[in-house]
């Protein structure tokens, strides 16, 4: 009788392992497609500029990307002058808040067309944020 219990227990563990493996493969999107999956819609994690105010929700201001907004990640790796030109094409302004590991004074008022960046050796190395305000 104890041999049957061990056999049933092993079968239960094996079934659970197979179920978990199938679930993990499904979640990770494994399939026999050879092409890459293309995401639909816009990237909700992208920092866009400029932004526009859309009203309030529960007392907090709400914002969304303006019609001519662009993903500020496109500025990474560009010389500061080139990054400023690119931002200006979208009516945005770049403010360097950290240069070569030194913090710089920055405006604190909210400006939905202002991009705060870090630079290293004159090149945009990080996007700190859009809009400002403390």
mmCIF file of N, CA and C in Angstrom:
data_model
loop_
_atom_site.group_PDB
_atom_site.id
_atom_site.type_symbol
_atom_site.label_atom_id
_atom_site.label_comp_id
_atom_site.label_asym_id
_atom_site.label_seq_id
_atom_site.Cartn_x
_atom_site.Cartn_y
_atom_site.Cartn_z
ATOM 1 N N UNK A 1 0.818 -1.195 0.000
ATOM 2 C CA UNK A 1 0.000 0.000 0.000
ATOM 3 C C UNK A 1 0.858 1.253 0.000
ATOM 4 N N UNK A 2 1.967 1.268 0.735
ATOM 5 C CA UNK A 2 2.814 2.438 0.780
ATOM 6 C C UNK A 2 3.488 2.674 -0.569
ATOM 7 N N UNK A 3 3.747 1.640 -1.339
ATOM 8 C CA UNK A 3 4.329 1.778 -2.669
ATOM 9 C C UNK A 3 3.368 2.498 -3.605
ATOM 10 N N UNK A 4 2.056 2.221 -3.448
ATOM 11 C CA UNK A 4 1.060 2.897 -4.282
ATOM 12 C C UNK A 4 0.991 4.383 -3.940
ATOM 13 N N UNK A 5 1.104 4.721 -2.644
ATOM 14 C CA UNK A 5 1.077 6.123 -2.231
ATOM 15 C C UNK A 5 2.262 6.888 -2.814
ATOM 16 N N UNK A 6 3.434 6.277 -2.752
ATOM 17 C CA UNK A 6 4.627 6.911 -3.302
ATOM 18 C C UNK A 6 4.449 7.111 -4.801
ATOM 19 N N UNK A 7 3.910 6.094 -5.492
ATOM 20 C CA UNK A 7 3.696 6.181 -6.937
ATOM 21 C C UNK A 7 2.703 7.308 -7.264
ATOM 22 N N UNK A 8 1.600 7.386 -6.512
ATOM 23 C CA UNK A 8 0.615 8.448 -6.730
ATOM 24 C C UNK A 8 1.226 9.818 -6.459
ATOM 25 N N UNK A 9 2.012 9.909 -5.397
ATOM 26 C CA UNK A 9 2.652 11.190 -5.047
ATOM 27 C C UNK A 9 3.611 11.630 -6.158
ATOM 28 N N UNK A 10 4.397 10.697 -6.684
ATOM 29 C CA UNK A 10 5.311 11.017 -7.783
ATOM 30 C C UNK A 10 4.537 11.459 -9.021
ATOM 31 N N UNK A 11 3.445 10.808 -9.308
ATOM 32 C CA UNK A 11 2.616 11.203 -10.454
ATOM 33 C C UNK A 11 2.035 12.598 -10.243
ATOM 34 N N UNK A 12 1.628 12.908 -9.022
ATOM 35 C CA UNK A 12 1.093 14.239 -8.722
ATOM 36 C C UNK A 12 2.157 15.312 -8.916
ATOM 37 N N UNK A 13 3.360 15.043 -8.430
ATOM 38 C CA UNK A 13 4.460 15.998 -8.577
ATOM 39 C C UNK A 13 4.799 16.171 -10.053
ATOM 40 N N UNK A 14 4.847 15.081 -10.798
ATOM 41 C CA UNK A 14 5.158 15.156 -12.227
ATOM 42 C C UNK A 14 4.081 15.945 -12.968
ATOM 43 N N UNK A 15 2.813 15.706 -12.647
ATOM 44 C CA UNK A 15 1.727 16.441 -13.295
ATOM 45 C C UNK A 15 1.806 17.926 -12.972
ATOM 46 N N UNK A 16 2.109 18.261 -11.731
ATOM 47 C CA UNK A 16 2.235 19.670 -11.338
ATOM 48 C C UNK A 16 3.405 20.315 -12.070
ATOM 49 N N UNK A 17 4.511 19.594 -12.192
ATOM 50 C CA UNK A 17 5.686 20.128 -12.885
ATOM 51 C C UNK A 17 5.378 20.385 -14.352
ATOM 52 N N UNK A 18 4.696 19.469 -14.999
ATOM 53 C CA UNK A 18 4.322 19.644 -16.408
ATOM 54 C C UNK A 18 3.378 20.836 -16.553
ATOM 55 N N UNK A 19 2.424 20.982 -15.656
ATOM 56 C CA UNK A 19 1.484 22.109 -15.715
ATOM 57 C C UNK A 19 2.208 23.435 -15.553
ATOM 58 N N UNK A 20 3.132 23.506 -14.612
ATOM 59 C CA UNK A 20 3.893 24.740 -14.393
ATOM 60 C C UNK A 20 4.744 25.063 -15.615
ATOM 61 N N UNK A 21 5.382 24.054 -16.185
ATOM 62 C CA UNK A 21 6.214 24.264 -17.373
ATOM 63 C C UNK A 21 5.386 24.771 -18.545
ATOM 64 N N UNK A 22 4.237 24.171 -18.775
ATOM 65 C CA UNK A 22 3.365 24.614 -19.869
ATOM 66 C C UNK A 22 2.886 26.041 -19.619
ATOM 67 N N UNK A 23 2.525 26.345 -18.384
ATOM 68 C CA UNK A 23 2.104 27.705 -18.047
ATOM 69 C C UNK A 23 3.216 28.715 -18.267
ATOM 70 N N UNK A 24 4.428 28.372 -17.857
ATOM 71 C CA UNK A 24 5.567 29.279 -18.035
ATOM 72 C C UNK A 24 5.861 29.501 -19.511
ATOM 73 N N UNK A 25 5.806 28.452 -20.306
ATOM 74 C CA UNK A 25 6.042 28.592 -21.747
ATOM 75 C C UNK A 25 4.965 29.456 -22.403
ATOM 76 N N UNK A 26 3.740 29.303 -21.954
ATOM 77 C CA UNK A 26 2.644 30.117 -22.488
ATOM 78 C C UNK A 26 2.847 31.580 -22.138
ATOM 79 N N UNK A 27 3.219 31.855 -20.876
ATOM 80 C CA UNK A 27 3.419 33.240 -20.444
ATOM 81 C C UNK A 27 4.597 33.906 -21.141
ATOM 82 N N UNK A 28 5.638 33.151 -21.434
ATOM 83 C CA UNK A 28 6.809 33.747 -22.075
ATOM 84 C C UNK A 28 6.647 33.845 -23.581
ATOM 85 N N UNK A 29 5.563 33.332 -24.082
ATOM 86 C CA UNK A 29 5.272 33.493 -25.505
ATOM 87 C C UNK A 29 6.049 32.544 -26.392
ATOM 88 N N UNK A 30 6.494 31.415 -25.867
ATOM 89 C CA UNK A 30 7.200 30.466 -26.713
ATOM 90 C C UNK A 30 6.238 29.876 -27.712
ATOM 91 N N UNK A 31 6.642 29.883 -28.942
ATOM 92 C CA UNK A 31 5.833 29.295 -30.001
ATOM 93 C C UNK A 31 6.765 28.903 -31.116
ATOM 94 N N UNK A 32 6.198 28.374 -32.174
ATOM 95 C CA UNK A 32 7.039 27.981 -33.288
ATOM 96 C C UNK A 32 7.210 29.099 -34.306
ATOM 97 N N UNK A 33 6.769 30.329 -33.961
ATOM 98 C CA UNK A 33 6.978 31.472 -34.853
ATOM 99 C C UNK A 33 8.460 31.794 -34.902
ATOM 100 N N UNK A 34 8.967 32.038 -36.100
ATOM 101 C CA UNK A 34 10.376 32.383 -36.207
ATOM 102 C C UNK A 34 10.596 33.885 -36.129
ATOM 103 N N UNK A 35 9.541 34.703 -36.321
ATOM 104 C CA UNK A 35 9.670 36.159 -36.269
ATOM 105 C C UNK A 35 9.459 36.676 -34.870
ATOM 106 N N UNK A 36 9.897 37.918 -34.652
ATOM 107 C CA UNK A 36 9.696 38.542 -33.351
ATOM 108 C C UNK A 36 8.272 39.055 -33.246
ATOM 109 N N UNK A 37 7.748 38.997 -32.029
ATOM 110 C CA UNK A 37 6.412 39.541 -31.799
ATOM 111 C C UNK A 37 6.486 41.063 -31.820
ATOM 112 N N UNK A 38 5.538 41.696 -32.445
ATOM 113 C CA UNK A 38 5.490 43.161 -32.498
ATOM 114 C C UNK A 38 4.429 43.645 -31.535
ATOM 115 N N UNK A 39 4.821 44.585 -30.681
ATOM 116 C CA UNK A 39 3.881 45.156 -29.727
ATOM 117 C C UNK A 39 2.936 46.094 -30.468
ATOM 118 N N UNK A 40 1.686 46.087 -30.059
ATOM 119 C CA UNK A 40 0.705 46.974 -30.662
ATOM 120 C C UNK A 40 0.468 48.149 -29.727
ATOM 121 N N UNK A 41 0.276 49.318 -30.286
ATOM 122 C CA UNK A 41 0.028 50.508 -29.474
ATOM 123 C C UNK A 41 1.335 51.156 -29.068
ATOM 124 N N UNK A 42 1.211 52.227 -28.272
ATOM 125 C CA UNK A 42 2.406 52.949 -27.871
ATOM 126 C C UNK A 42 2.948 52.405 -26.558
ATOM 127 N N UNK A 43 4.224 52.649 -26.322
ATOM 128 C CA UNK A 43 4.902 52.207 -25.113
ATOM 129 C C UNK A 43 4.468 53.096 -23.954
ATOM 130 N N UNK A 44 3.751 52.532 -22.998
ATOM 131 C CA UNK A 44 3.236 53.312 -21.873
ATOM 132 C C UNK A 44 4.321 53.678 -20.865
ATOM 133 N N UNK A 45 5.495 53.082 -20.975
ATOM 134 C CA UNK A 45 6.582 53.406 -20.061
ATOM 135 C C UNK A 45 7.506 54.490 -20.615
ATOM 136 N N UNK A 46 7.314 54.863 -21.866
ATOM 137 C CA UNK A 46 8.179 55.867 -22.492
ATOM 138 C C UNK A 46 7.927 57.242 -21.886
ATOM 139 N N UNK A 47 9.002 58.001 -21.696
ATOM 140 C CA UNK A 47 8.880 59.385 -21.258
ATOM 141 C C UNK A 47 8.734 60.240 -22.512
ATOM 142 N N UNK A 48 7.556 60.790 -22.705
ATOM 143 C CA UNK A 48 7.241 61.557 -23.899
ATOM 144 C C UNK A 48 7.352 63.053 -23.622
ATOM 145 N N UNK A 49 7.675 63.815 -24.655
ATOM 146 C CA UNK A 49 7.697 65.270 -24.555
ATOM 147 C C UNK A 49 7.240 65.831 -25.890
ATOM 148 N N UNK A 50 6.427 66.863 -25.900
ATOM 149 C CA UNK A 50 5.824 67.539 -24.755
ATOM 150 C C UNK A 50 4.600 66.780 -24.255
ATOM 151 N N UNK A 51 4.180 67.165 -23.070
ATOM 152 C CA UNK A 51 2.974 66.612 -22.466
ATOM 153 C C UNK A 51 1.910 67.707 -22.433
ATOM 154 N N UNK A 52 0.644 67.303 -22.303
ATOM 155 C CA UNK A 52 -0.449 68.260 -22.149
ATOM 156 C C UNK A 52 -1.295 67.832 -20.956
ATOM 157 N N UNK A 53 -1.845 68.800 -20.269
ATOM 158 C CA UNK A 53 -2.694 68.523 -19.119
ATOM 159 C C UNK A 53 -4.066 68.083 -19.616
ATOM 160 N N UNK A 54 -4.616 67.049 -18.985
ATOM 161 C CA UNK A 54 -5.921 66.536 -19.393
ATOM 162 C C UNK A 54 -6.991 66.733 -18.335
ATOM 163 N N UNK A 55 -6.649 67.389 -17.243
ATOM 164 C CA UNK A 55 -7.619 67.615 -16.172
ATOM 165 C C UNK A 55 -7.121 67.013 -14.877
ATOM 166 N N UNK A 56 -8.061 66.785 -13.967
ATOM 167 C CA UNK A 56 -7.705 66.228 -12.669
ATOM 168 C C UNK A 56 -8.477 64.955 -12.412
ATOM 169 N N UNK A 57 -7.870 64.108 -11.601
ATOM 170 C CA UNK A 57 -8.505 62.878 -11.170
ATOM 171 C C UNK A 57 -8.205 62.737 -9.684
ATOM 172 N N UNK A 58 -9.212 62.865 -8.861
ATOM 173 C CA UNK A 58 -9.019 62.765 -7.414
ATOM 174 C C UNK A 58 -8.131 63.873 -6.867
ATOM 175 N N UNK A 59 -8.167 65.041 -7.493
ATOM 176 C CA UNK A 59 -7.369 66.168 -7.035
ATOM 177 C C UNK A 59 -5.961 66.213 -7.600
ATOM 178 N N UNK A 60 -5.564 65.206 -8.354
ATOM 179 C CA UNK A 60 -4.221 65.177 -8.943
ATOM 180 C C UNK A 60 -4.303 65.509 -10.430
ATOM 181 N N UNK A 61 -3.392 66.368 -10.884
ATOM 182 C CA UNK A 61 -3.346 66.716 -12.301
ATOM 183 C C UNK A 61 -2.992 65.480 -13.122
ATOM 184 N N UNK A 62 -3.622 65.361 -14.274
ATOM 185 C CA UNK A 62 -3.373 64.250 -15.183
ATOM 186 C C UNK A 62 -2.777 64.796 -16.478
ATOM 187 N N UNK A 63 -1.870 64.042 -17.088
ATOM 188 C CA UNK A 63 -1.186 64.478 -18.301
ATOM 189 C C UNK A 63 -1.171 63.350 -19.319
ATOM 190 N N UNK A 64 -1.027 63.726 -20.585
ATOM 191 C CA UNK A 64 -0.838 62.747 -21.650
ATOM 192 C C UNK A 64 0.111 63.363 -22.677
ATOM 193 N N UNK A 65 0.736 62.519 -23.510
ATOM 194 C CA UNK A 65 1.627 63.057 -24.536
ATOM 195 C C UNK A 65 0.851 63.934 -25.524
ATOM 196 N N UNK A 66 1.471 65.051 -25.923
ATOM 197 C CA UNK A 66 0.865 65.928 -26.930
ATOM 198 C C UNK A 66 0.889 65.219 -28.283
ATOM 199 N N UNK A 67 0.172 65.791 -29.225
ATOM 200 C CA UNK A 67 0.077 65.188 -30.551
ATOM 201 C C UNK A 67 1.450 65.051 -31.221
ATOM 202 N N UNK A 68 2.344 66.001 -31.001
ATOM 203 C CA UNK A 68 3.667 65.969 -31.629
ATOM 204 C C UNK A 68 4.751 65.406 -30.700
ATOM 205 N N UNK A 69 4.354 64.667 -29.669
ATOM 206 C CA UNK A 69 5.307 64.152 -28.680
ATOM 207 C C UNK A 69 6.237 63.099 -29.282
ATOM 208 N N UNK A 70 7.425 62.991 -28.687
ATOM 209 C CA UNK A 70 8.364 61.955 -29.083
ATOM 210 C C UNK A 70 8.912 61.278 -27.835
ATOM 211 N N UNK A 71 9.470 60.094 -28.024
ATOM 212 C CA UNK A 71 10.054 59.333 -26.926
ATOM 213 C C UNK A 71 11.425 59.931 -26.613
ATOM 214 N N UNK A 72 11.587 60.459 -25.413
ATOM 215 C CA UNK A 72 12.837 61.131 -25.051
ATOM 216 C C UNK A 72 14.025 60.170 -25.020
ATOM 217 N N UNK A 73 13.797 58.873 -25.011
ATOM 218 C CA UNK A 73 14.892 57.902 -25.058
ATOM 219 C C UNK A 73 15.699 58.065 -26.346
ATOM 220 N N UNK A 74 15.108 58.679 -27.362
ATOM 221 C CA UNK A 74 15.815 58.931 -28.612
ATOM 222 C C UNK A 74 16.988 59.893 -28.410
ATOM 223 N N UNK A 75 17.014 60.606 -27.303
ATOM 224 C CA UNK A 75 18.081 61.565 -27.026
ATOM 225 C C UNK A 75 19.328 60.907 -26.440
ATOM 226 N N UNK A 76 19.169 59.709 -25.901
ATOM 227 C CA UNK A 76 20.293 59.029 -25.259
ATOM 228 C C UNK A 76 21.422 58.781 -26.256
ATOM 229 N N UNK A 77 22.633 59.139 -25.839
ATOM 230 C CA UNK A 77 23.798 58.929 -26.681
ATOM 231 C C UNK A 77 24.098 60.074 -27.637
ATOM 232 N N UNK A 78 23.219 61.074 -27.707
ATOM 233 C CA UNK A 78 23.444 62.218 -28.593
ATOM 234 C C UNK A 78 24.272 63.280 -27.886
ATOM 235 N N UNK A 79 25.081 64.005 -28.665
ATOM 236 C CA UNK A 79 25.753 65.185 -28.121
ATOM 237 C C UNK A 79 24.669 66.141 -27.641
ATOM 238 N N UNK A 80 24.966 66.932 -26.612
ATOM 239 C CA UNK A 80 23.972 67.826 -26.031
ATOM 240 C C UNK A 80 23.379 68.776 -27.072
ATOM 241 N N UNK A 81 24.214 69.336 -27.937
ATOM 242 C CA UNK A 81 23.716 70.267 -28.958
ATOM 243 C C UNK A 81 22.746 69.569 -29.913
ATOM 244 N N UNK A 82 23.090 68.364 -30.319
ATOM 245 C CA UNK A 82 22.229 67.591 -31.218
ATOM 246 C C UNK A 82 20.910 67.214 -30.518
ATOM 247 N N UNK A 83 21.005 66.854 -29.244
ATOM 248 C CA UNK A 83 19.812 66.510 -28.467
ATOM 249 C C UNK A 83 18.895 67.725 -28.333
ATOM 250 N N UNK A 84 19.499 68.901 -28.110
ATOM 251 C CA UNK A 84 18.692 70.129 -27.995
ATOM 252 C C UNK A 84 17.977 70.430 -29.310
ATOM 253 N N UNK A 85 18.655 70.228 -30.429
ATOM 254 C CA UNK A 85 18.026 70.450 -31.743
ATOM 255 C C UNK A 85 16.851 69.498 -31.948
ATOM 256 N N UNK A 86 17.064 68.236 -31.620
ATOM 257 C CA UNK A 86 15.999 67.239 -31.781
ATOM 258 C C UNK A 86 14.801 67.581 -30.889
ATOM 259 N N UNK A 87 15.052 67.950 -29.657
ATOM 260 C CA UNK A 87 13.974 68.307 -28.734
ATOM 261 C C UNK A 87 13.239 69.552 -29.239
ATOM 262 N N UNK A 88 13.979 70.520 -29.750
ATOM 263 C CA UNK A 88 13.374 71.764 -30.242
ATOM 264 C C UNK A 88 12.423 71.503 -31.405
ATOM 265 N N UNK A 89 12.700 70.481 -32.198
ATOM 266 C CA UNK A 89 11.790 70.136 -33.315
ATOM 267 C C UNK A 89 10.410 69.730 -32.805
ATOM 268 N N UNK A 90 10.340 69.366 -31.523
ATOM 269 C CA UNK A 90 9.067 68.979 -30.899
ATOM 270 C C UNK A 90 8.620 70.032 -29.886
ATOM 271 N N UNK A 91 9.223 71.213 -29.975
ATOM 272 C CA UNK A 91 8.920 72.324 -29.063
ATOM 273 C C UNK A 91 9.252 72.008 -27.615
ATOM 274 N N UNK A 92 10.289 71.215 -27.406
ATOM 275 C CA UNK A 92 10.738 70.870 -26.062
ATOM 276 C C UNK A 92 12.097 71.507 -25.797
ATOM 277 N N UNK A 93 12.392 71.674 -24.518
ATOM 278 C CA UNK A 93 13.645 72.284 -24.075
ATOM 279 C C UNK A 93 14.371 71.277 -23.190
ATOM 280 N N UNK A 94 15.679 71.238 -23.307
ATOM 281 C CA UNK A 94 16.486 70.355 -22.466
ATOM 282 C C UNK A 94 17.144 71.175 -21.363
ATOM 283 N N UNK A 95 17.066 70.643 -20.142
ATOM 284 C CA UNK A 95 17.754 71.223 -18.993
ATOM 285 C C UNK A 95 18.684 70.138 -18.453
ATOM 286 N N UNK A 96 19.960 70.470 -18.338
ATOM 287 C CA UNK A 96 20.926 69.523 -17.782
ATOM 288 C C UNK A 96 20.871 69.640 -16.266
ATOM 289 N N UNK A 97 20.467 68.555 -15.612
ATOM 290 C CA UNK A 97 20.367 68.569 -14.155
ATOM 291 C C UNK A 97 21.574 67.917 -13.486
ATOM 292 N N UNK A 98 22.330 67.173 -14.264
ATOM 293 C CA UNK A 98 23.551 66.554 -13.737
ATOM 294 C C UNK A 98 24.549 66.461 -14.886
ATOM 295 N N UNK A 99 25.738 67.034 -14.646
ATOM 296 C CA UNK A 99 26.771 67.058 -15.673
ATOM 297 C C UNK A 99 28.051 66.464 -15.107
ATOM 298 N N UNK A 100 28.524 65.395 -15.751
ATOM 299 C CA UNK A 100 29.765 64.741 -15.302
ATOM 300 C C UNK A 100 29.772 64.509 -13.796
ATOM 301 N N UNK A 101 28.716 63.899 -13.288
ATOM 302 C CA UNK A 101 28.582 63.537 -11.870
ATOM 303 C C UNK A 101 28.478 64.722 -10.917
ATOM 304 N N UNK A 102 28.129 65.912 -11.443
ATOM 305 C CA UNK A 102 27.889 67.093 -10.596
ATOM 306 C C UNK A 102 26.455 67.542 -10.801
ATOM 307 N N UNK A 103 25.720 67.698 -9.715
ATOM 308 C CA UNK A 103 24.348 68.206 -9.806
ATOM 309 C C UNK A 103 24.380 69.691 -10.109
ATOM 310 N N UNK A 104 23.437 70.132 -10.913
ATOM 311 C CA UNK A 104 23.340 71.533 -11.297
ATOM 312 C C UNK A 104 22.008 72.104 -10.832
ATOM 313 N N UNK A 105 21.935 73.406 -10.597
ATOM 314 C CA UNK A 105 20.645 74.013 -10.239
ATOM 315 C C UNK A 105 19.708 73.977 -11.448
ATOM 316 N N UNK A 106 18.438 73.702 -11.167
ATOM 317 C CA UNK A 106 17.442 73.609 -12.238
ATOM 318 C C UNK A 106 16.175 74.352 -11.832
ATOM 319 N N UNK A 107 15.385 74.791 -12.833
ATOM 320 C CA UNK A 107 14.094 75.398 -12.503
ATOM 321 C C UNK A 107 13.186 74.344 -11.861
ATOM 322 N N UNK A 108 12.343 74.779 -10.939
ATOM 323 C CA UNK A 108 11.475 73.810 -10.255
ATOM 324 C C UNK A 108 10.011 73.921 -10.655
ATOM 325 N N UNK A 109 9.656 74.943 -11.441
ATOM 326 C CA UNK A 109 8.258 75.046 -11.839
ATOM 327 C C UNK A 109 7.940 73.978 -12.893
ATOM 328 N N UNK A 110 6.687 73.596 -12.959
ATOM 329 C CA UNK A 110 6.261 72.591 -13.928
ATOM 330 C C UNK A 110 6.213 73.217 -15.311
ATOM 331 N N UNK A 111 6.873 72.570 -16.249
ATOM 332 C CA UNK A 111 6.868 72.974 -17.644
ATOM 333 C C UNK A 111 6.785 71.685 -18.454
ATOM 334 N N UNK A 112 5.660 71.462 -19.090
ATOM 335 C CA UNK A 112 5.387 70.193 -19.764
ATOM 336 C C UNK A 112 6.191 69.996 -21.036
ATOM 337 N N UNK A 113 7.015 70.973 -21.387
ATOM 338 C CA UNK A 113 7.876 70.862 -22.566
ATOM 339 C C UNK A 113 9.352 70.866 -22.163
ATOM 340 N N UNK A 114 9.632 70.566 -20.911
ATOM 341 C CA UNK A 114 11.009 70.594 -20.417
ATOM 342 C C UNK A 114 11.471 69.162 -20.118
ATOM 343 N N UNK A 115 12.640 68.825 -20.646
ATOM 344 C CA UNK A 115 13.230 67.500 -20.448
ATOM 345 C C UNK A 115 14.474 67.659 -19.590
ATOM 346 N N UNK A 116 14.529 66.968 -18.466
ATOM 347 C CA UNK A 116 15.687 67.005 -17.578
ATOM 348 C C UNK A 116 16.583 65.815 -17.899
ATOM 349 N N UNK A 117 17.860 66.099 -18.153
ATOM 350 C CA UNK A 117 18.788 65.044 -18.548
ATOM 351 C C UNK A 117 20.066 65.084 -17.719
ATOM 352 N N UNK A 118 20.769 63.961 -17.707
ATOM 353 C CA UNK A 118 22.129 63.865 -17.189
ATOM 354 C C UNK A 118 23.037 63.793 -18.404
ATOM 355 N N UNK A 119 24.210 64.393 -18.291
ATOM 356 C CA UNK A 119 25.190 64.278 -19.362
ATOM 357 C C UNK A 119 26.514 63.791 -18.805
ATOM 358 N N UNK A 120 27.275 63.151 -19.675
ATOM 359 C CA UNK A 120 28.638 62.721 -19.349
ATOM 360 C C UNK A 120 29.495 63.070 -20.551
ATOM 361 N N UNK A 121 30.476 63.927 -20.335
ATOM 362 C CA UNK A 121 31.381 64.363 -21.402
ATOM 363 C C UNK A 121 30.615 64.958 -22.585
ATOM 364 N N UNK A 122 29.551 65.722 -22.297
ATOM 365 C CA UNK A 122 28.792 66.409 -23.332
ATOM 366 C C UNK A 122 27.781 65.558 -24.076
ATOM 367 N N UNK A 123 27.556 64.332 -23.603
ATOM 368 C CA UNK A 123 26.629 63.404 -24.251
ATOM 369 C C UNK A 123 25.490 63.080 -23.280
ATOM 370 N N UNK A 124 24.261 63.042 -23.779
ATOM 371 C CA UNK A 124 23.113 62.708 -22.931
ATOM 372 C C UNK A 124 23.233 61.249 -22.504
ATOM 373 N N UNK A 125 23.311 61.038 -21.188
ATOM 374 C CA UNK A 125 23.505 59.685 -20.666
ATOM 375 C C UNK A 125 22.266 59.122 -19.962
ATOM 376 N N UNK A 126 21.359 60.002 -19.532
ATOM 377 C CA UNK A 126 20.155 59.540 -18.832
ATOM 378 C C UNK A 126 19.079 60.587 -18.933
ATOM 379 N N UNK A 127 17.830 60.137 -19.047
ATOM 380 C CA UNK A 127 16.678 61.041 -19.001
ATOM 381 C C UNK A 127 16.158 60.979 -17.574
ATOM 382 N N UNK A 128 16.197 62.127 -16.892
ATOM 383 C CA UNK A 128 15.731 62.161 -15.506
ATOM 384 C C UNK A 128 14.212 62.270 -15.461
ATOM 385 N N UNK A 129 13.641 63.065 -16.343
ATOM 386 C CA UNK A 129 12.192 63.214 -16.337
ATOM 387 C C UNK A 129 11.729 64.300 -17.289
ATOM 388 N N UNK A 130 10.415 64.448 -17.365
ATOM 389 C CA UNK A 130 9.788 65.466 -18.208
ATOM 390 C C UNK A 130 8.812 66.241 -17.353
ATOM 391 N N UNK A 131 8.817 67.562 -17.474
ATOM 392 C CA UNK A 131 7.839 68.372 -16.776
ATOM 393 C C UNK A 131 8.351 69.106 -15.571
ATOM 394 N N UNK A 132 9.185 68.456 -14.779
ATOM 395 C CA UNK A 132 9.757 69.105 -13.605
ATOM 396 C C UNK A 132 8.796 69.256 -12.466
ATOM 397 N N UNK A 133 9.071 70.231 -11.614
ATOM 398 C CA UNK A 133 8.268 70.442 -10.410
ATOM 399 C C UNK A 133 8.723 69.539 -9.281
ATOM 400 N N UNK A 134 8.708 70.083 -8.093
ATOM 401 C CA UNK A 134 9.113 69.287 -6.933
ATOM 402 C C UNK A 134 7.945 69.036 -6.025
#
